[in-house]
Tab-separated table of C-alpha atoms in Angstrom:
chain	number	residue	atom	x	y	z
G	1	UNK	CA	122.483	11.827	66.028
G	2	UNK	CA	118.855	11.283	66.890
G	3	UNK	CA	118.305	10.284	63.247
G	4	UNK	CA	120.698	7.367	63.713
G	5	UNK	CA	119.463	6.408	67.179
G	6	UNK	CA	115.865	6.533	66.017
G	7	UNK	CA	116.818	4.415	63.034
G	8	UNK	CA	118.539	1.886	65.284
G	9	UNK	CA	115.513	1.642	67.551
G	10	UNK	CA	113.059	1.177	64.700
G	11	UNK	CA	115.417	-1.122	62.878
G	12	UNK	CA	115.698	-3.409	65.879
G	13	UNK	CA	111.913	-3.331	66.212
G	14	UNK	CA	111.582	-4.636	62.656
G	15	UNK	CA	113.475	-7.743	63.738
G	16	UNK	CA	111.119	-8.670	66.564
G	17	UNK	CA	109.698	-10.601	64.894
G	18	UNK	CA	111.259	-10.402	61.445
G	19	UNK	CA	108.894	-10.270	58.467
G	20	UNK	CA	108.845	-13.107	55.980
G	21	UNK	CA	110.569	-10.810	53.488
G	22	UNK	CA	113.504	-10.267	55.853
G	23	UNK	CA	113.730	-13.990	56.589
G	24	UNK	CA	113.686	-14.728	52.889
G	25	UNK	CA	116.517	-12.254	52.231
G	26	UNK	CA	118.619	-13.745	55.041
G	27	UNK	CA	117.991	-17.292	53.846
G	28	UNK	CA	119.001	-16.408	50.290
G	29	UNK	CA	122.161	-14.597	51.463
G	30	UNK	CA	123.259	-17.601	53.505
G	31	UNK	CA	122.405	-19.978	50.696
G	32	UNK	CA	124.224	-18.053	47.971
G	33	UNK	CA	127.332	-17.187	49.985
G	34	UNK	CA	127.357	-20.611	51.610
G	35	UNK	CA	127.193	-22.426	48.291
G	36	UNK	CA	129.820	-20.140	46.784
G	37	UNK	CA	132.192	-20.689	49.699
G	38	UNK	CA	131.649	-24.442	49.545
G	39	UNK	CA	132.412	-24.555	45.821
G	40	UNK	CA	135.480	-22.393	46.283
G	41	UNK	CA	136.662	-24.517	49.188
G	42	UNK	CA	136.232	-27.760	47.233
G	43	UNK	CA	138.677	-26.368	44.702
G	44	UNK	CA	140.918	-24.452	47.086
G	45	UNK	CA	141.718	-27.291	49.494
G	46	UNK	CA	143.310	-29.644	46.945
G	47	UNK	CA	145.025	-26.759	45.127
G	48	UNK	CA	146.566	-25.352	48.292
G	49	UNK	CA	147.681	-28.838	49.383
G	50	UNK	CA	149.254	-29.415	46.002
G	51	UNK	CA	151.101	-26.118	46.141
G	52	UNK	CA	152.255	-26.739	49.699
G	53	UNK	CA	153.568	-30.225	49.098
G	54	UNK	CA	154.800	-30.462	45.554
G	55	UNK	CA	157.856	-28.886	44.050
G	56	UNK	CA	157.782	-28.196	40.324
G	57	UNK	CA	159.004	-25.757	37.729
G	58	UNK	CA	156.917	-22.624	37.626
G	59	UNK	CA	155.616	-23.205	41.151
G	60	UNK	CA	156.685	-19.703	42.163
G	61	UNK	CA	154.786	-18.260	39.233
G	62	UNK	CA	151.638	-20.165	40.111
G	63	UNK	CA	151.777	-19.126	43.751
G	64	UNK	CA	152.351	-15.560	42.601
G	65	UNK	CA	149.265	-15.810	40.396
G	66	UNK	CA	147.119	-17.025	43.260
G	67	UNK	CA	148.254	-14.173	45.458
G	68	UNK	CA	147.653	-11.657	42.693
G	69	UNK	CA	144.219	-13.101	41.996
G	70	UNK	CA	143.363	-12.346	45.593
G	71	UNK	CA	143.743	-8.632	44.899
G	72	UNK	CA	141.537	-8.539	41.812
G	73	UNK	CA	138.711	-6.141	42.661
G	74	UNK	CA	135.396	-7.914	43.028
G	75	UNK	CA	133.788	-5.702	40.435
G	76	UNK	CA	136.214	-7.007	37.793
G	77	UNK	CA	135.187	-10.555	38.591
G	78	UNK	CA	131.614	-9.345	38.240
G	79	UNK	CA	132.463	-7.910	34.841
G	80	UNK	CA	133.992	-11.198	33.729
G	81	UNK	CA	131.059	-13.295	34.909
G	82	UNK	CA	128.594	-10.822	33.372
G	83	UNK	CA	130.291	-11.206	30.023
G	84	UNK	CA	130.244	-14.985	30.363
G	85	UNK	CA	126.638	-15.547	31.365
G	86	UNK	CA	124.717	-12.717	29.734
G	87	UNK	CA	122.634	-13.999	26.862
G	88	UNK	CA	125.062	-12.692	24.280
G	89	UNK	CA	128.022	-14.316	26.037
G	90	UNK	CA	129.498	-17.807	25.586
G	91	UNK	CA	127.405	-19.316	28.391
G	92	UNK	CA	124.360	-17.301	27.420
G	93	UNK	CA	122.267	-20.324	26.551
G	94	UNK	CA	122.119	-21.193	30.238
G	95	UNK	CA	120.196	-18.002	30.984
G	96	UNK	CA	122.136	-17.510	34.194
G	97	UNK	CA	122.371	-13.749	34.376
G	98	UNK	CA	120.255	-12.247	37.169
G	99	UNK	CA	119.849	-15.621	38.860
G	100	UNK	CA	121.239	-16.897	42.158
G	101	UNK	CA	123.319	-19.387	40.154
G	102	UNK	CA	125.346	-16.613	38.575
G	103	UNK	CA	125.772	-14.954	41.967
G	104	UNK	CA	127.144	-18.201	43.379
G	105	UNK	CA	129.557	-18.471	40.458
G	106	UNK	CA	130.849	-14.935	40.861
G	107	UNK	CA	131.216	-15.219	44.618
G	108	UNK	CA	132.965	-18.585	44.281
G	109	UNK	CA	135.467	-17.051	41.851
G	110	UNK	CA	136.001	-14.256	44.356
G	111	UNK	CA	136.505	-16.589	47.318
G	112	UNK	CA	138.698	-19.210	45.627
G	113	UNK	CA	142.008	-17.283	45.459
G	114	UNK	CA	141.471	-15.959	48.977
G	115	UNK	CA	140.891	-19.380	50.513
G	116	UNK	CA	143.763	-20.889	48.534
G	117	UNK	CA	146.255	-18.195	49.480
G	118	UNK	CA	145.301	-18.188	53.160
G	119	UNK	CA	145.391	-21.977	53.417
G	120	UNK	CA	148.666	-22.119	51.532
G	121	UNK	CA	150.307	-19.603	53.852
G	122	UNK	CA	149.439	-21.752	56.853
G	123	UNK	CA	150.169	-25.055	55.139
G	124	UNK	CA	153.666	-24.089	54.092
G	125	UNK	CA	154.776	-23.927	57.693
G	126	UNK	CA	152.932	-27.107	58.589
G	127	UNK	CA	154.352	-28.950	55.585
G	128	UNK	CA	157.876	-27.902	56.400
G	129	UNK	CA	157.666	-29.122	60.001
G	130	UNK	CA	155.822	-32.276	59.070
G	131	UNK	CA	158.170	-33.168	56.238
G	132	UNK	CA	161.258	-33.190	58.412
G	133	UNK	CA	159.635	-35.246	61.124
G	134	UNK	CA	157.653	-37.612	58.907
G	135	UNK	CA	160.467	-38.376	56.510
G	136	UNK	CA	162.847	-39.042	59.369
G	137	UNK	CA	160.323	-41.610	60.576
G	138	UNK	CA	160.203	-43.209	57.148
G	139	UNK	CA	156.836	-41.932	55.892
G	140	UNK	CA	156.044	-42.079	52.177
G	141	UNK	CA	154.532	-39.221	50.216
G	142	UNK	CA	150.908	-40.210	50.734
G	143	UNK	CA	151.355	-40.587	54.466
G	144	UNK	CA	153.017	-37.176	54.548
G	145	UNK	CA	150.027	-35.657	52.746
G	146	UNK	CA	147.676	-37.271	55.264
G	147	UNK	CA	149.651	-35.792	58.158
G	148	UNK	CA	149.607	-32.326	56.600
G	149	UNK	CA	145.860	-32.503	55.993
G	150	UNK	CA	145.158	-33.486	59.561
G	151	UNK	CA	147.468	-30.852	60.985
G	152	UNK	CA	146.141	-28.267	58.585
G	153	UNK	CA	142.437	-28.757	59.199
G	154	UNK	CA	142.159	-25.667	61.347
G	155	UNK	CA	144.061	-23.664	58.760
G	156	UNK	CA	141.562	-24.805	56.128
G	157	UNK	CA	138.643	-23.917	58.351
G	158	UNK	CA	140.006	-20.480	59.080
G	159	UNK	CA	140.647	-19.858	55.400
G	160	UNK	CA	137.134	-21.042	54.451
G	161	UNK	CA	135.516	-18.865	57.086
G	162	UNK	CA	137.545	-15.900	55.833
G	163	UNK	CA	136.268	-16.665	52.344
G	164	UNK	CA	132.680	-16.727	53.572
G	165	UNK	CA	133.101	-13.391	55.342
G	166	UNK	CA	134.429	-11.869	52.164
G	167	UNK	CA	131.537	-12.928	49.987
G	168	UNK	CA	128.611	-12.407	52.328
G	169	UNK	CA	129.572	-8.735	52.567
G	170	UNK	CA	130.026	-8.253	48.824
G	171	UNK	CA	127.594	-5.702	47.388
G	172	UNK	CA	128.549	-4.203	44.029
G	173	UNK	CA	129.406	-7.351	42.136
G	174	UNK	CA	126.425	-9.214	43.615
G	175	UNK	CA	124.142	-6.384	42.527
G	176	UNK	CA	125.557	-6.397	39.014
G	177	UNK	CA	125.195	-10.150	38.554
G	178	UNK	CA	121.982	-10.704	40.488
G	179	UNK	CA	119.954	-7.628	39.578
G	180	UNK	CA	118.562	-7.355	43.123
G	181	UNK	CA	115.226	-8.905	42.111
G	182	UNK	CA	112.865	-9.109	45.061
G	183	UNK	CA	112.315	-12.654	46.219
G	184	UNK	CA	114.804	-14.058	43.720
G	185	UNK	CA	118.211	-12.411	43.874
G	186	UNK	CA	117.889	-9.846	46.627
G	187	UNK	CA	120.365	-10.540	49.443
G	188	UNK	CA	121.328	-8.691	52.626
G	189	UNK	CA	123.903	-6.398	51.066
G	190	UNK	CA	121.943	-5.445	47.956
G	191	UNK	CA	118.774	-5.010	50.004
G	192	UNK	CA	120.519	-2.652	52.430
G	193	UNK	CA	121.783	-0.639	49.497
G	194	UNK	CA	118.332	-0.425	47.896
G	195	UNK	CA	116.277	0.307	51.003
G	196	UNK	CA	118.622	3.015	52.225
G	197	UNK	CA	118.568	4.747	48.842
G	198	UNK	CA	114.779	4.483	48.811
G	199	UNK	CA	114.660	6.245	52.142
G	200	UNK	CA	113.665	3.175	54.181
G	201	UNK	CA	116.485	3.816	56.572
G	202	UNK	CA	114.927	1.673	59.322
G	203	UNK	CA	114.744	-1.399	57.102
G	204	UNK	CA	118.319	-0.808	55.988
G	205	UNK	CA	119.367	-0.757	59.627
G	206	UNK	CA	117.371	-3.890	60.438
G	207	UNK	CA	119.120	-5.767	57.650
G	208	UNK	CA	122.423	-4.233	58.692
G	209	UNK	CA	121.970	-5.601	62.199
G	210	UNK	CA	121.385	-9.068	60.765
G	211	UNK	CA	124.466	-8.811	58.544
G	212	UNK	CA	126.538	-7.662	61.503
G	213	UNK	CA	125.257	-10.532	63.664
G	214	UNK	CA	126.137	-12.981	60.898
G	215	UNK	CA	129.655	-11.559	60.603
G	216	UNK	CA	130.048	-11.677	64.391
G	217	UNK	CA	128.826	-15.258	64.567
G	218	UNK	CA	131.313	-16.238	61.891
G	219	UNK	CA	134.153	-14.526	63.713
G	220	UNK	CA	133.234	-16.064	67.052
G	221	UNK	CA	133.315	-19.441	65.368
G	222	UNK	CA	136.746	-18.635	63.974
G	223	UNK	CA	138.058	-17.584	67.379
G	224	UNK	CA	136.666	-20.727	68.895
G	225	UNK	CA	138.350	-22.927	66.342
G	226	UNK	CA	141.690	-21.177	66.604
G	227	UNK	CA	141.546	-21.441	70.343
G	228	UNK	CA	141.622	-25.216	70.124
S	1	UNK	CA	162.061	14.937	52.093
S	2	UNK	CA	159.530	15.806	54.775
S	3	UNK	CA	158.760	19.082	53.026
S	4	UNK	CA	157.755	17.214	49.880
S	5	UNK	CA	155.251	15.152	51.815
S	6	UNK	CA	153.866	18.269	53.449
S	7	UNK	CA	153.347	19.935	50.095
S	8	UNK	CA	151.758	16.804	48.653
S	9	UNK	CA	149.442	16.530	51.642
S	10	UNK	CA	148.364	20.148	51.222
S	11	UNK	CA	147.735	19.720	47.515
S	12	UNK	CA	145.730	16.581	48.229
S	13	UNK	CA	143.634	18.377	50.839
S	14	UNK	CA	142.892	21.191	48.453
S	15	UNK	CA	141.853	18.801	45.710
S	16	UNK	CA	139.683	16.774	48.025
S	17	UNK	CA	137.928	19.720	49.574
S	18	UNK	CA	137.746	22.013	46.582
S	19	UNK	CA	134.231	21.026	45.572
S	20	UNK	CA	132.967	22.400	48.865
S	21	UNK	CA	135.022	25.570	48.794
S	22	UNK	CA	133.138	28.706	47.926
S	23	UNK	CA	133.702	29.314	44.275
S	24	UNK	CA	131.471	28.564	41.366
S	25	UNK	CA	127.794	28.762	42.134
S	26	UNK	CA	126.315	25.328	42.778
S	27	UNK	CA	122.925	23.875	41.989
S	28	UNK	CA	121.631	20.540	43.208
S	29	UNK	CA	119.170	19.090	40.739
S	30	UNK	CA	117.246	16.029	41.839
S	31	UNK	CA	115.835	14.262	38.847
S	32	UNK	CA	114.807	10.888	37.605
S	33	UNK	CA	116.859	7.995	36.353
S	34	UNK	CA	114.836	7.913	33.146
S	35	UNK	CA	115.822	11.475	32.282
S	36	UNK	CA	119.441	10.824	33.110
S	37	UNK	CA	119.547	7.525	31.227
S	38	UNK	CA	118.214	9.202	28.111
S	39	UNK	CA	121.238	11.470	28.037
S	40	UNK	CA	119.164	14.655	27.963
S	41	UNK	CA	121.185	16.300	30.718
S	42	UNK	CA	124.340	16.023	28.630
S	43	UNK	CA	122.694	18.361	26.143
S	44	UNK	CA	120.821	20.602	28.550
S	45	UNK	CA	123.155	21.162	31.496
S	46	UNK	CA	126.477	22.309	29.960
S	47	UNK	CA	124.928	25.318	28.155
S	48	UNK	CA	123.185	26.259	31.394
S	49	UNK	CA	126.390	25.921	33.399
S	50	UNK	CA	128.209	28.042	30.874
S	51	UNK	CA	125.542	30.734	30.702
S	52	UNK	CA	125.241	31.123	34.466
S	53	UNK	CA	128.839	30.206	35.366
S	54	UNK	CA	127.877	27.488	37.791
S	55	UNK	CA	128.132	23.768	38.496
S	56	UNK	CA	125.109	21.538	38.491
S	57	UNK	CA	125.169	18.401	40.606
S	58	UNK	CA	122.606	15.966	39.296
S	59	UNK	CA	121.221	13.377	41.667
S	60	UNK	CA	119.260	10.870	39.636
S	61	UNK	CA	116.969	8.649	41.634
S	62	UNK	CA	113.314	7.760	41.159
S	63	UNK	CA	110.720	10.549	41.289
S	64	UNK	CA	109.576	9.395	44.750
S	65	UNK	CA	113.106	9.442	46.084
S	66	UNK	CA	113.889	12.776	44.438
S	67	UNK	CA	110.900	14.352	46.152
S	68	UNK	CA	111.918	12.812	49.465
S	69	UNK	CA	115.367	14.359	48.992
S	70	UNK	CA	113.742	17.726	48.396
S	71	UNK	CA	111.482	17.301	51.396
S	72	UNK	CA	114.640	16.854	53.484
S	73	UNK	CA	116.119	20.039	52.047
S	74	UNK	CA	118.741	18.210	50.010
S	75	UNK	CA	117.863	19.557	46.560
S	76	UNK	CA	117.425	23.026	45.067
S	77	UNK	CA	115.335	22.069	42.070
S	78	UNK	CA	113.400	19.038	40.855
S	79	UNK	CA	112.764	17.681	37.375
S	80	UNK	CA	110.284	14.849	37.865
S	81	UNK	CA	107.303	13.120	36.311
S	82	UNK	CA	104.418	12.277	38.586
S	83	UNK	CA	101.710	14.928	38.536
S	84	UNK	CA	100.012	13.700	41.715
S	85	UNK	CA	103.179	13.743	43.854
S	86	UNK	CA	104.131	17.105	42.404
S	87	UNK	CA	100.809	18.642	43.350
S	88	UNK	CA	101.069	17.120	46.814
S	89	UNK	CA	104.561	18.597	47.146
S	90	UNK	CA	103.244	22.067	46.346
S	91	UNK	CA	100.198	21.594	48.578
S	92	UNK	CA	102.466	20.619	51.468
S	93	UNK	CA	104.252	23.931	51.150
S	94	UNK	CA	107.568	22.729	49.777
S	95	UNK	CA	107.237	24.779	46.612
S	96	UNK	CA	105.268	27.681	45.260
S	97	UNK	CA	104.316	25.941	42.018
S	98	UNK	CA	105.120	23.224	39.517
S	99	UNK	CA	105.856	24.175	35.900
S	100	UNK	CA	105.484	22.257	32.628
S	101	UNK	CA	108.648	21.431	30.773
S	102	UNK	CA	108.225	18.576	28.323
S	103	UNK	CA	106.539	15.261	27.803
S	104	UNK	CA	106.968	11.945	26.132
S	105	UNK	CA	105.205	8.676	26.577
S	106	UNK	CA	105.609	5.227	28.012
S	107	UNK	CA	105.548	2.097	25.924
S	108	UNK	CA	104.840	-1.467	26.941
S	109	UNK	CA	107.560	-3.673	25.553
S	110	UNK	CA	107.681	-7.417	25.609
S	111	UNK	CA	108.879	-10.567	23.900
S	112	UNK	CA	108.626	-10.319	20.129
S	113	UNK	CA	106.437	-13.423	20.157
S	114	UNK	CA	104.018	-11.799	22.629
S	115	UNK	CA	102.979	-14.896	24.627
S	116	UNK	CA	100.360	-12.935	26.564
S	117	UNK	CA	98.686	-11.619	23.436
S	118	UNK	CA	98.696	-7.998	24.549
S	119	UNK	CA	99.861	-6.402	21.317
S	120	UNK	CA	97.793	-3.428	20.198
S	121	UNK	CA	95.385	-3.583	23.142
S	122	UNK	CA	94.720	-0.694	25.517
S	123	UNK	CA	97.526	-0.893	28.043
S	124	UNK	CA	95.385	-1.886	31.042
S	125	UNK	CA	93.889	-4.744	29.029
S	126	UNK	CA	97.350	-5.845	27.935
S	127	UNK	CA	98.492	-5.927	31.556
S	128	UNK	CA	95.444	-8.004	32.432
S	129	UNK	CA	96.459	-10.537	29.754
S	130	UNK	CA	99.996	-10.631	31.108
S	131	UNK	CA	98.750	-11.334	34.621
S	132	UNK	CA	96.258	-13.904	33.370
S	133	UNK	CA	98.922	-16.052	31.726
S	134	UNK	CA	101.579	-15.201	34.263
S	135	UNK	CA	103.948	-13.926	31.610
S	136	UNK	CA	107.252	-12.651	32.960
S	137	UNK	CA	107.117	-8.940	33.764
S	138	UNK	CA	109.834	-6.778	35.294
S	139	UNK	CA	108.817	-3.800	37.420
S	140	UNK	CA	110.946	-0.866	38.553
S	141	UNK	CA	109.468	-1.227	42.024
S	142	UNK	CA	111.503	1.741	43.267
S	143	UNK	CA	108.871	4.404	43.893
S	144	UNK	CA	109.877	6.189	40.676
S	145	UNK	CA	107.533	8.080	38.360
S	146	UNK	CA	107.570	5.089	36.028
S	147	UNK	CA	106.756	2.758	38.900
S	148	UNK	CA	103.897	4.945	40.075
S	149	UNK	CA	102.492	5.009	36.542
S	150	UNK	CA	102.818	1.245	36.315
S	151	UNK	CA	100.933	0.777	39.578
S	152	UNK	CA	98.194	3.100	38.374
S	153	UNK	CA	97.800	1.041	35.230
S	154	UNK	CA	97.578	-2.213	37.206
S	155	UNK	CA	94.967	-0.460	39.330
S	156	UNK	CA	92.983	0.367	36.223
S	157	UNK	CA	93.062	-3.280	35.263
S	158	UNK	CA	91.801	-4.014	38.756
S	159	UNK	CA	94.834	-6.103	39.569
S	160	UNK	CA	97.431	-6.392	42.300
S	161	UNK	CA	100.361	-8.084	40.586
S	162	UNK	CA	102.200	-10.712	42.572
S	163	UNK	CA	103.842	-14.017	41.892
S	164	UNK	CA	107.010	-15.428	40.474
S	165	UNK	CA	106.247	-13.909	37.049
S	166	UNK	CA	106.188	-10.382	38.503
S	167	UNK	CA	109.820	-9.446	39.107
S	168	UNK	CA	110.671	-6.363	41.123
S	169	UNK	CA	114.096	-5.029	40.313
S	170	UNK	CA	114.187	-2.037	42.632
S	171	UNK	CA	116.479	-0.502	40.028
S	172	UNK	CA	116.608	2.292	37.483
S	173	UNK	CA	115.004	2.107	34.046
S	174	UNK	CA	118.121	1.024	32.220
S	175	UNK	CA	118.858	-1.832	34.617
S	176	UNK	CA	115.225	-2.922	34.652
S	177	UNK	CA	115.087	-2.941	30.865
S	178	UNK	CA	118.240	-5.025	30.740
S	179	UNK	CA	116.769	-7.530	33.163
S	180	UNK	CA	113.641	-7.703	31.011
S	181	UNK	CA	115.803	-8.395	27.983
S	182	UNK	CA	117.776	-11.144	29.725
S	183	UNK	CA	114.622	-12.769	31.048
S	184	UNK	CA	112.588	-12.159	27.874
S	185	UNK	CA	109.943	-10.359	29.910
S	186	UNK	CA	107.393	-7.571	29.530
S	187	UNK	CA	108.249	-4.162	30.903
S	188	UNK	CA	106.885	-0.636	31.042
S	189	UNK	CA	109.518	1.782	29.794
S	190	UNK	CA	109.597	5.482	28.885
S	191	UNK	CA	110.210	6.041	25.223
S	192	UNK	CA	113.396	8.046	25.793
S	193	UNK	CA	115.155	5.211	27.608
S	194	UNK	CA	113.795	2.720	25.076
S	195	UNK	CA	115.161	4.640	22.131
S	196	UNK	CA	118.437	5.369	23.857
S	197	UNK	CA	119.057	1.687	24.574
S	198	UNK	CA	117.275	0.078	21.646
S	199	UNK	CA	120.462	-1.329	20.159
S	200	UNK	CA	121.280	-3.331	23.311
S	201	UNK	CA	117.893	-5.060	23.251
S	202	UNK	CA	117.551	-8.153	21.137
S	203	UNK	CA	114.385	-9.980	22.141
S	204	UNK	CA	111.890	-7.259	22.979
S	205	UNK	CA	109.683	-5.017	20.875
S	206	UNK	CA	107.103	-2.298	21.479
S	207	UNK	CA	103.724	-3.969	21.870
S	208	UNK	CA	101.508	-1.186	23.171
S	209	UNK	CA	101.889	2.521	22.526
S	210	UNK	CA	99.839	5.629	21.987
S	211	UNK	CA	97.306	4.850	24.715
S	212	UNK	CA	96.245	8.107	26.389
S	213	UNK	CA	97.109	6.494	29.729
S	214	UNK	CA	100.733	6.314	28.673
S	215	UNK	CA	101.189	10.079	28.504
S	216	UNK	CA	104.268	11.096	30.499
S	217	UNK	CA	104.611	14.802	31.388
S	218	UNK	CA	107.697	16.193	33.121
S	219	UNK	CA	107.687	19.190	35.448
S	220	UNK	CA	110.307	21.437	36.980
S	221	UNK	CA	109.859	22.557	40.589
S	222	UNK	CA	111.904	25.189	42.401
S	223	UNK	CA	112.046	24.105	46.028
S	224	UNK	CA	110.880	26.791	48.408
S	225	UNK	CA	113.250	28.540	50.746
S	226	UNK	CA	110.543	28.805	53.384
S	227	UNK	CA	111.493	25.529	55.007
S	228	UNK	CA	115.160	25.388	54.022
S	229	UNK	CA	116.907	28.760	53.985
S	230	UNK	CA	120.158	27.336	52.598
S	231	UNK	CA	118.694	26.478	49.189
S	232	UNK	CA	119.997	28.196	46.087
S	233	UNK	CA	116.624	29.502	44.978
S	234	UNK	CA	118.097	32.106	42.654
S	235	UNK	CA	120.018	29.585	40.589
S	236	UNK	CA	117.156	27.097	40.773
S	237	UNK	CA	114.805	29.708	39.346
S	238	UNK	CA	117.346	30.449	36.611
S	239	UNK	CA	117.448	26.756	35.766
S	240	UNK	CA	113.687	26.468	35.582
S	241	UNK	CA	113.623	29.578	33.428
S	242	UNK	CA	116.377	28.262	31.171
S	243	UNK	CA	114.818	24.918	30.384
S	244	UNK	CA	111.503	26.634	29.686
S	245	UNK	CA	113.082	29.347	27.553
S	246	UNK	CA	113.118	29.131	23.740
S	247	UNK	CA	116.776	28.093	23.934
S	248	UNK	CA	116.164	25.310	26.444
S	249	UNK	CA	113.004	24.119	24.750
S	250	UNK	CA	114.733	23.903	21.384
S	251	UNK	CA	117.522	21.816	22.928
S	252	UNK	CA	114.827	19.513	24.256
S	253	UNK	CA	113.024	19.414	20.927
S	254	UNK	CA	116.128	18.503	18.958
S	255	UNK	CA	117.645	16.083	21.443
S	256	UNK	CA	118.067	12.619	20.097
S	257	UNK	CA	117.000	13.324	16.541
S	258	UNK	CA	120.389	12.747	15.014
S	259	UNK	CA	121.299	9.816	17.229
S	260	UNK	CA	118.021	7.927	17.468
S	261	UNK	CA	116.117	9.112	14.455
S	262	UNK	CA	113.375	10.824	16.430
S	263	UNK	CA	113.062	13.207	19.336
S	264	UNK	CA	112.942	11.684	22.789
S	265	UNK	CA	111.039	14.510	24.484
S	266	UNK	CA	108.500	17.058	23.295
S	267	UNK	CA	108.602	20.632	24.629
S	268	UNK	CA	105.551	21.814	26.507
S	269	UNK	CA	105.981	25.539	27.007
S	270	UNK	CA	103.554	27.328	24.719
S	271	UNK	CA	105.081	29.657	22.192
S	272	UNK	CA	108.286	27.700	21.831
S	273	UNK	CA	107.008	24.932	19.552
């Protein structure tokens, strides 16, 4: 027990003040996961709206696919991206493997089905209520969409924040795609993994505290938004 | 129906906990990623397990980490490659002695075009060229035997490598080599890993080899019971004896010949050559 308590004490000490290396790792984590979530959200918002509002043949299948995609293990997405961007793969010429760019791609692919499915689940209810009311008031399709978007903005935000939480805590896939290169592709999760294995338990704890604070901050924001 | 669940739960418990049940004798071997990556343990460990009716759990981390594991009492025997740390380990009372097992060498690999112009030079001079032009270089940077050797060589060149060209992977040899291949960078690699993964590499070639500084000896160390009474010293001693016996040494000598065209390790115990 004293091993853990001692580690906690020394870990906290490493954060006051944090070294430039720690700051750099935090900045990169936020940048990579932030960019990935943004990309995923840019795709997920229109897709989830489309699925909530439009009826078409095969819609059930598509929704089923999105929900299934959500349960694809992250490491499989990592495998796919690895095959795509490694120099021998189809996108090899871009030289993306072991760069933050590839990490963003992989995390975006991971977040996209999650954000879509979560937003869709909330939007379906909103769309149903809005449709009845709006159509009875004589709204056309575009006006209906506008109503749903406005009503659904908190649902989108919640879904996006959930997506961010998912990717900022992702370790294995991020390690595989990024290579954990110091100063270039080392993020909070991969750094914690490395430092702990190296025996730098205190540094692992320091980074763990930061990761926890980030997750907490994100959740507090979510609570705040839902409270509105 | 409830009975079925009960039986299943019991079976599950047994399966989950069986590795820790008293049964076959267990040995915890802390070794290096380079040895594991070469595949040597696949040839060396099963005959040992069979002969002594035991199970060997191999923990492959860098030499530095392996020794730290042993210093915490978490390993029975070490197979590592950093003479200085080994001697310190013995001096600090964690073991009675270190014993020779085998050796191979390191090679400096790099882009086939050799932008730094290090080919054929003494390794320290080649590293100096790499630093001078800022050619991409990937380091293990994980406190492993390979990393310690690399740092020593930079020291000989009088350099402290830093900069965007000097990439620190913090990973094992295999991963580091793969990063070097993707980034078309220079890298220090042990010959065993190089030969074992040669076919996955498409843009790198050996540029410096044979330098006396690149000699890479491996040692086996039985961790002393003095500090950690729970260690399996008997089995650890058997392991050390086995890999240094004519049988073990001949396994080492022949390993890799059929698959890679040449041996990956060279036995060091006199009388078994």
